[in-house]
């Protein structure tokens, strides 16, 4: 698995390029970009990984993606950290089976800490149920207001192995 970029030109994808850190020996998957598209977070099992898959970050500097940096022990565990999503407010959502879960993969969120010497995000916590369940729950995406989104799950009652589920959250009374 590797990550590629392409340009949409006149309705057609063109100029496909592999990321400079792609490798035949490692997997790179699930890229997510910050709002200003200058930081990409992705899952990989490359050298330096703490578990099966870790989250890594690369910065776009002068039109070139930097050497990836492991997000460290504040985010990564000896398990798998996968399917990152970076909300427009900078919050990192991702799935982990190495942190305290309700079972399988659970969705966690972490606070963005810019200029932190060890990590870009820290203080992850399990978002809990009803999003998380005793089954695998992952791949969350949300709208700007964090009131609607989608995630994937293999929980009972679905139509197949992994299903896309609708997430709807009520605005808080103070909103």
XYZ file of N, CA and C in Angstrom:
525
model
N 0.841 -1.179 0.000
C 0.000 0.000 0.000
C 0.882 1.236 0.000
N 0.595 2.173 -0.877
C 1.329 3.428 -0.950
C 0.364 4.575 -1.213
N 0.832 5.783 -0.991
C 0.015 6.981 -1.156
C 0.470 7.736 -2.394
N -0.501 8.213 -3.184
C -0.220 8.939 -4.416
C -1.008 10.237 -4.448
N -0.514 11.188 -5.229
C -1.247 12.414 -5.503
C -1.556 12.453 -6.994
N -2.570 13.223 -7.352
C -2.926 13.428 -8.757
C -3.614 14.779 -8.861
N -3.642 15.326 -10.063
C -4.311 16.598 -10.320
C -5.565 16.342 -11.143
N -6.634 17.032 -10.804
C -7.865 16.953 -11.579
C -7.816 18.057 -12.627
N -7.656 17.653 -13.874
C -7.537 18.600 -14.982
C -8.645 18.295 -15.984
N -9.520 19.272 -16.173
C -10.635 19.138 -17.117
C -11.421 17.854 -16.874
N -11.685 17.540 -15.610
C -12.479 16.375 -15.263
C -11.740 15.055 -15.316
N -10.443 15.075 -15.568
C -9.644 13.843 -15.652
C -8.492 13.913 -14.657
N -8.172 12.786 -14.021
C -7.030 12.728 -13.123
C -5.751 12.565 -13.929
N -4.756 13.387 -13.609
C -3.499 13.368 -14.355
C -2.333 13.637 -13.395
N -1.139 13.471 -13.898
C 0.097 13.768 -13.165
C 0.190 13.010 -11.842
N -0.103 11.712 -11.896
C -0.013 10.891 -10.704
C 1.441 10.795 -10.247
N 1.647 10.977 -8.927
C 2.990 10.870 -8.356
C 2.901 10.153 -7.019
N 3.843 9.250 -6.798
C 3.937 8.599 -5.501
C 4.592 9.536 -4.496
N 4.231 9.393 -3.229
C 4.853 10.193 -2.181
C 6.321 9.788 -2.063
N 7.198 10.725 -1.704
C 8.632 10.421 -1.665
C 9.012 9.352 -0.650
N 8.158 9.095 0.323
C 8.468 8.093 1.342
C 7.856 6.729 1.038
N 7.137 6.586 -0.091
C 6.571 5.287 -0.456
C 7.679 4.249 -0.533
N 7.320 2.996 -0.262
C 8.304 1.921 -0.234
C 7.639 0.613 -0.619
N 8.393 -0.265 -1.236
C 7.887 -1.597 -1.545
C 7.851 -2.478 -0.306
N 8.578 -2.095 0.739
C 8.709 -2.922 1.936
C 7.745 -2.544 3.057
N 7.114 -1.366 2.962
C 6.231 -0.881 4.015
C 4.880 -0.510 3.428
N 3.883 -0.474 4.291
C 2.554 -0.023 3.889
C 2.336 1.409 4.358
N 1.711 2.215 3.503
C 1.338 3.601 3.810
C -0.115 3.745 3.366
N -0.991 4.165 4.287
C -2.417 4.160 3.961
C -3.165 5.255 4.723
N -4.391 5.514 4.313
C -5.351 6.376 4.998
C -4.869 7.812 5.177
N -4.419 8.481 4.137
C -3.932 9.858 4.305
C -5.050 10.827 4.677
N -4.716 11.779 5.538
C -5.636 12.847 5.943
C -4.849 14.145 5.978
N -5.458 15.219 5.489
C -4.793 16.518 5.430
C -5.398 17.496 6.426
N -4.550 18.381 6.951
C -5.044 19.485 7.756
C -5.804 20.445 6.850
N -6.543 21.361 7.449
C -7.379 22.304 6.694
C -6.583 23.071 5.645
N -5.377 23.515 5.993
C -4.581 24.276 5.023
C -3.695 23.364 4.159
N -3.885 22.073 4.275
C -3.240 21.057 3.431
C -1.720 21.074 3.495
N -1.146 21.501 4.623
C 0.314 21.501 4.728
C 0.852 20.409 5.648
N -0.046 19.662 6.308
C 0.361 18.506 7.100
C -0.522 17.336 6.690
N 0.124 16.197 6.409
C -0.598 14.972 6.095
C -0.302 13.957 7.188
N -1.347 13.376 7.741
C -1.222 12.287 8.709
C -1.674 11.021 7.999
N -0.943 9.931 8.205
C -1.279 8.667 7.561
C -0.843 7.514 8.452
N -1.340 6.319 8.159
C -0.969 5.109 8.895
C 0.130 4.389 8.132
N 1.097 3.842 8.869
C 2.174 3.088 8.231
C 2.796 2.122 9.221
N 3.398 1.078 8.667
C 4.170 0.128 9.456
C 5.665 0.275 9.169
N 6.097 1.458 8.721
C 7.493 1.678 8.369
C 8.395 1.579 9.605
N 9.692 1.500 9.354
C 10.677 1.401 10.432
C 10.476 2.549 11.425
N 10.472 2.206 12.707
C 10.231 3.193 13.750
C 8.830 3.117 14.317
N 8.011 2.229 13.752
C 6.648 2.055 14.228
C 6.657 1.346 15.582
N 5.789 1.766 16.489
C 5.714 1.190 17.833
C 4.876 -0.079 17.877
N 3.939 -0.213 16.937
C 3.049 -1.369 16.910
C 2.893 -1.876 15.500
N 1.718 -2.422 15.195
C 1.459 -2.917 13.843
C 1.435 -1.785 12.834
N 0.552 -0.790 13.052
C 0.468 0.416 12.230
C 0.459 1.602 13.184
N 1.211 2.625 12.863
C 1.259 3.863 13.644
C 0.814 5.015 12.775
N 0.490 6.131 13.417
C 0.214 7.362 12.689
C 1.500 8.160 12.567
N 1.715 8.679 11.365
C 2.899 9.457 11.010
C 2.435 10.782 10.416
N 3.290 11.797 10.441
C 2.967 13.091 9.843
C 4.094 13.529 8.929
N 3.713 14.154 7.836
C 4.660 14.750 6.891
C 4.182 16.168 6.609
N 5.129 17.097 6.503
C 4.795 18.501 6.230
C 5.144 18.835 4.781
N 4.294 19.649 4.177
C 4.552 20.148 2.834
C 5.376 21.420 2.972
N 6.631 21.340 2.541
C 7.555 22.468 2.660
C 8.127 22.749 1.274
N 7.847 23.943 0.758
C 8.360 24.312 -0.561
C 7.924 23.372 -1.662
N 6.716 22.841 -1.562
C 6.188 21.958 -2.596
C 6.623 20.510 -2.475
N 7.384 20.176 -1.424
C 7.871 18.808 -1.228
C 7.439 18.296 0.144
N 6.996 17.048 0.201
C 6.615 16.441 1.472
C 7.862 16.009 2.230
N 7.919 16.378 3.518
C 9.072 16.073 4.360
C 9.122 14.595 4.737
N 10.268 14.211 5.277
C 10.419 12.864 5.831
C 9.378 12.713 6.944
N 8.613 11.629 6.941
C 7.567 11.462 7.959
C 8.134 11.353 9.371
N 7.347 11.852 10.330
C 7.690 11.787 11.742
C 6.604 10.992 12.445
N 7.003 10.019 13.264
C 6.057 9.236 14.043
C 5.391 10.152 15.067
N 4.067 10.052 15.230
C 3.364 10.911 16.176
C 3.639 10.557 17.631
N 4.413 9.508 17.870
C 4.909 9.225 19.209
C 3.943 8.501 20.117
N 4.412 8.285 21.352
C 3.675 7.468 22.307
C 2.442 8.156 22.875
N 2.268 9.434 22.642
C 1.031 10.092 23.085
C -0.150 9.670 22.209
N 0.135 9.217 20.980
C -0.905 8.796 20.039
C -0.799 7.295 19.747
N 0.392 6.822 19.457
C 0.609 5.440 19.013
C 0.843 4.480 20.177
N 0.495 3.208 19.942
C 0.618 2.156 20.949
C 1.266 0.928 20.317
N 1.307 -0.158 21.058
C 1.808 -1.420 20.507
C 0.764 -2.083 19.608
N -0.442 -1.532 19.549
C -1.494 -2.034 18.667
C -1.473 -1.312 17.331
N -2.647 -1.133 16.746
C -2.786 -0.454 15.458
C -3.490 0.885 15.640
N -2.929 1.926 15.036
C -3.568 3.236 14.931
C -3.738 3.498 13.439
N -4.982 3.677 13.009
C -5.308 3.731 11.581
C -6.465 4.705 11.330
N -6.751 4.967 10.075
C -7.887 5.774 9.622
C -7.958 7.159 10.270
N -6.900 7.966 10.140
C -6.966 9.323 10.694
C -7.915 10.218 9.898
N -8.499 11.174 10.603
C -9.309 12.237 10.010
C -8.998 13.494 10.801
N -8.660 14.577 10.109
C -8.348 15.830 10.774
C -9.493 16.798 10.504
N -10.218 17.134 11.556
C -11.354 18.048 11.449
C -10.831 19.446 11.121
N -11.694 20.289 10.578
C -11.284 21.657 10.230
C -10.817 22.451 11.441
N -11.224 22.057 12.654
C -10.750 22.755 13.859
C -9.418 22.210 14.357
N -8.837 21.240 13.641
C -7.535 20.688 14.001
C -7.583 19.435 14.845
N -8.748 19.033 15.301
C -8.865 17.811 16.103
C -8.542 16.599 15.240
N -7.726 15.696 15.775
C -7.382 14.447 15.097
C -8.286 13.346 15.623
N -9.022 12.709 14.724
C -9.801 11.519 15.043
C -9.099 10.339 14.379
N -9.055 9.211 15.055
C -8.425 8.022 14.476
C -8.927 6.792 15.199
N -8.668 5.629 14.625
C -9.074 4.371 15.241
C -7.854 3.687 15.837
N -8.068 3.052 16.984
C -6.996 2.329 17.665
C -7.557 1.078 18.315
N -6.757 0.030 18.340
C -7.091 -1.145 19.136
C -6.053 -1.352 20.230
N -5.163 -0.367 20.405
C -4.114 -0.469 21.414
C -4.378 0.373 22.646
N -5.342 1.261 22.570
C -5.752 2.051 23.729
C -6.959 1.354 24.371
N -7.477 1.886 25.437
C -8.626 1.303 26.120
C -9.860 1.406 25.215
N -10.366 0.261 24.757
C -11.475 0.258 23.803
C -12.675 -0.498 24.363
N -13.820 -0.300 23.704
C -15.011 -1.069 24.022
C -14.961 -2.429 23.342
N -13.973 -2.620 22.466
C -13.775 -3.862 21.732
C -13.338 -3.564 20.314
N -12.359 -4.286 19.816
C -11.862 -4.061 18.458
C -11.296 -2.670 18.297
N -11.450 -2.101 17.104
C -11.040 -0.722 16.855
C -12.094 0.230 17.407
N -11.661 1.260 18.095
C -12.541 2.324 18.559
C -12.024 3.650 18.030
N -12.906 4.625 17.895
C -12.522 5.965 17.456
C -12.085 6.776 18.672
N -10.944 7.444 18.521
C -10.388 8.331 19.538
C -10.242 9.718 18.937
N -10.172 10.711 19.793
C -9.889 12.062 19.329
C -8.742 12.613 20.155
N -7.924 13.464 19.515
C -6.767 14.056 20.180
C -6.718 15.539 19.866
N -6.229 16.302 20.815
C -6.138 17.751 20.701
C -4.888 18.143 19.935
N -5.025 19.124 19.059
C -3.881 19.621 18.303
C -3.039 20.521 19.200
N -1.743 20.254 19.215
C -0.801 21.039 20.014
C 0.317 21.486 19.078
N 0.129 22.627 18.465
C 1.146 23.135 17.544
C 2.371 23.575 18.332
N 3.531 23.439 17.752
C 4.819 23.810 18.342
C 5.180 22.977 19.563
N 4.534 21.835 19.741
C 4.892 20.946 20.841
C 6.130 20.158 20.416
N 7.136 20.010 21.265
C 8.379 19.357 20.841
C 8.235 17.870 20.532
N 7.256 17.185 21.125
C 7.154 15.740 20.949
C 6.064 15.298 19.995
N 5.040 16.094 19.810
C 3.886 15.612 19.067
C 3.063 16.776 18.529
N 2.370 16.538 17.439
C 1.440 17.528 16.911
C 0.084 17.423 17.587
N -0.244 16.249 18.105
C -1.519 16.014 18.790
C -1.231 15.211 20.046
N -2.035 15.421 21.069
C -1.886 14.636 22.290
C -3.206 14.575 23.035
N -3.179 13.910 24.176
C -4.346 13.718 25.039
C -5.494 13.003 24.332
N -5.217 11.845 23.704
C -6.315 11.131 23.042
C -7.292 10.557 24.060
N -8.565 10.563 23.685
C -9.544 9.877 24.514
C -10.589 9.217 23.635
N -11.135 8.133 24.148
C -12.143 7.355 23.458
C -13.429 8.179 23.409
N -14.014 8.340 22.217
C -15.231 9.142 22.096
C -16.460 8.415 22.633
N -16.317 7.140 22.968
C -17.390 6.395 23.628
C -18.523 5.964 22.712
N -19.566 5.426 23.347
C -20.730 4.990 22.587
C -21.699 6.171 22.467
N -22.546 6.206 21.500
C -22.926 5.106 20.630
C -22.032 4.923 19.401
N -21.069 5.845 19.163
C -20.204 5.657 17.999
C -19.388 4.380 18.157
N -18.733 4.205 19.287
C -17.938 2.997 19.519
C -18.803 1.894 20.109
N -18.417 0.658 19.797
C -19.180 -0.520 20.203
C -18.186 -1.644 20.503
N -18.667 -2.835 20.879
C -17.750 -3.969 21.060
C -17.149 -4.486 19.744
N -17.531 -3.876 18.616
C -17.044 -4.288 17.306
C -16.030 -3.263 16.794
N -15.539 -3.442 15.566
C -14.618 -2.475 14.963
C -15.394 -1.247 14.501
N -14.965 -0.074 14.953
C -15.557 1.208 14.568
C -14.408 2.111 14.139
N -14.489 2.657 12.934
C -13.327 3.349 12.376
C -13.732 4.228 11.202
N -12.788 4.998 10.700
C -13.015 5.766 9.475
C -13.981 6.918 9.635
N -13.991 7.587 10.772
C -14.911 8.689 11.017
C -14.582 9.905 10.154
N -15.602 10.534 9.596
C -15.513 11.862 8.991
C -16.715 12.652 9.491
N -16.522 13.979 9.683
C -17.600 14.813 10.230
C -17.675 16.136 9.489
N -18.861 16.739 9.553
C -19.021 18.059 8.959
C -18.364 19.112 9.851
N -18.316 20.332 9.365
C -17.653 21.440 10.056
C -18.215 21.661 11.457
N -19.516 21.479 11.624
C -20.182 21.734 12.904
C -20.088 20.553 13.865
N -19.552 19.430 13.398
C -19.470 18.184 14.181
C -20.856 17.669 14.578
N -21.862 17.915 13.739
C -23.212 17.451 14.030
C -23.613 16.245 13.184
N -22.927 16.027 12.070
C -23.220 14.890 11.200
C -21.916 14.333 10.646
N -21.945 13.059 10.358
C -20.778 12.430 9.771
C -21.065 10.990 9.426
N -20.022 10.295 9.059
C -20.098 8.888 8.716
C -18.919 8.172 9.353
N -19.114 6.888 9.627
C -18.024 6.038 10.084
C -18.299 4.634 9.589
N -17.316 3.778 9.699
C -17.458 2.386 9.281
C -17.481 1.496 10.510
N -18.214 0.383 10.413
C -18.305 -0.551 11.526
C -18.698 -1.934 11.013
N -18.257 -2.932 11.744
C -18.690 -4.298 11.436
C -19.655 -4.811 12.511
N -20.345 -3.874 13.186
C -21.276 -4.259 14.248
C -22.438 -5.074 13.695
N -23.089 -5.791 14.581
C -24.214 -6.627 14.186
C -25.342 -5.778 13.611
N -26.091 -6.381 12.687
C -27.226 -5.702 12.090
C -26.899 -4.983 10.805
N -25.641 -5.056 10.363
C -25.248 -4.404 9.125
C -25.613 -5.219 7.909
N -25.275 -4.686 6.752
C -25.595 -5.346 5.480
C -24.448 -6.197 4.960
N -23.260 -6.031 5.534
C -22.085 -6.772 5.071
C -21.053 -6.835 6.176
N -19.790 -7.006 5.796
C -18.723 -7.098 6.793
C -18.500 -5.741 7.451
N -18.055 -4.750 6.680
C -17.912 -3.383 7.171
C -18.951 -2.526 6.469
N -19.735 -1.801 7.239
C -20.786 -0.960 6.694
C -20.496 0.506 6.995
N -21.015 1.383 6.161
C -20.932 2.824 6.415
C -22.156 3.201 7.239
N -21.890 3.861 8.369
C -22.955 4.233 9.299
C -23.061 5.752 9.381
N -24.263 6.254 9.548
C -24.515 7.683 9.722
C -24.334 8.038 11.182
N -23.659 9.129 11.424
C -23.496 9.658 12.774
C -24.211 10.989 12.829
N -25.092 11.125 13.802
C -25.793 12.380 13.992
C -25.682 12.750 15.460
N -25.192 13.932 15.728
C -25.081 14.391 17.109
C -25.948 15.633 17.265
N -26.633 15.723 18.361
C -27.454 16.909 18.634
C -26.554 18.047 19.096
N -26.831 19.253 18.662
C -26.071 20.390 19.183
C -26.301 20.512 20.691
N -25.284 20.978 21.392
C -25.443 21.155 22.834
C -26.419 22.294 23.114
N -27.054 22.297 24.291
C -28.043 23.345 24.601
C -27.472 24.743 24.497
N -26.188 24.915 24.709
C -25.610 26.265 24.655
C -25.330 26.726 23.236
N -25.465 25.837 22.234
C -25.195 26.210 20.839
C -26.374 26.916 20.206
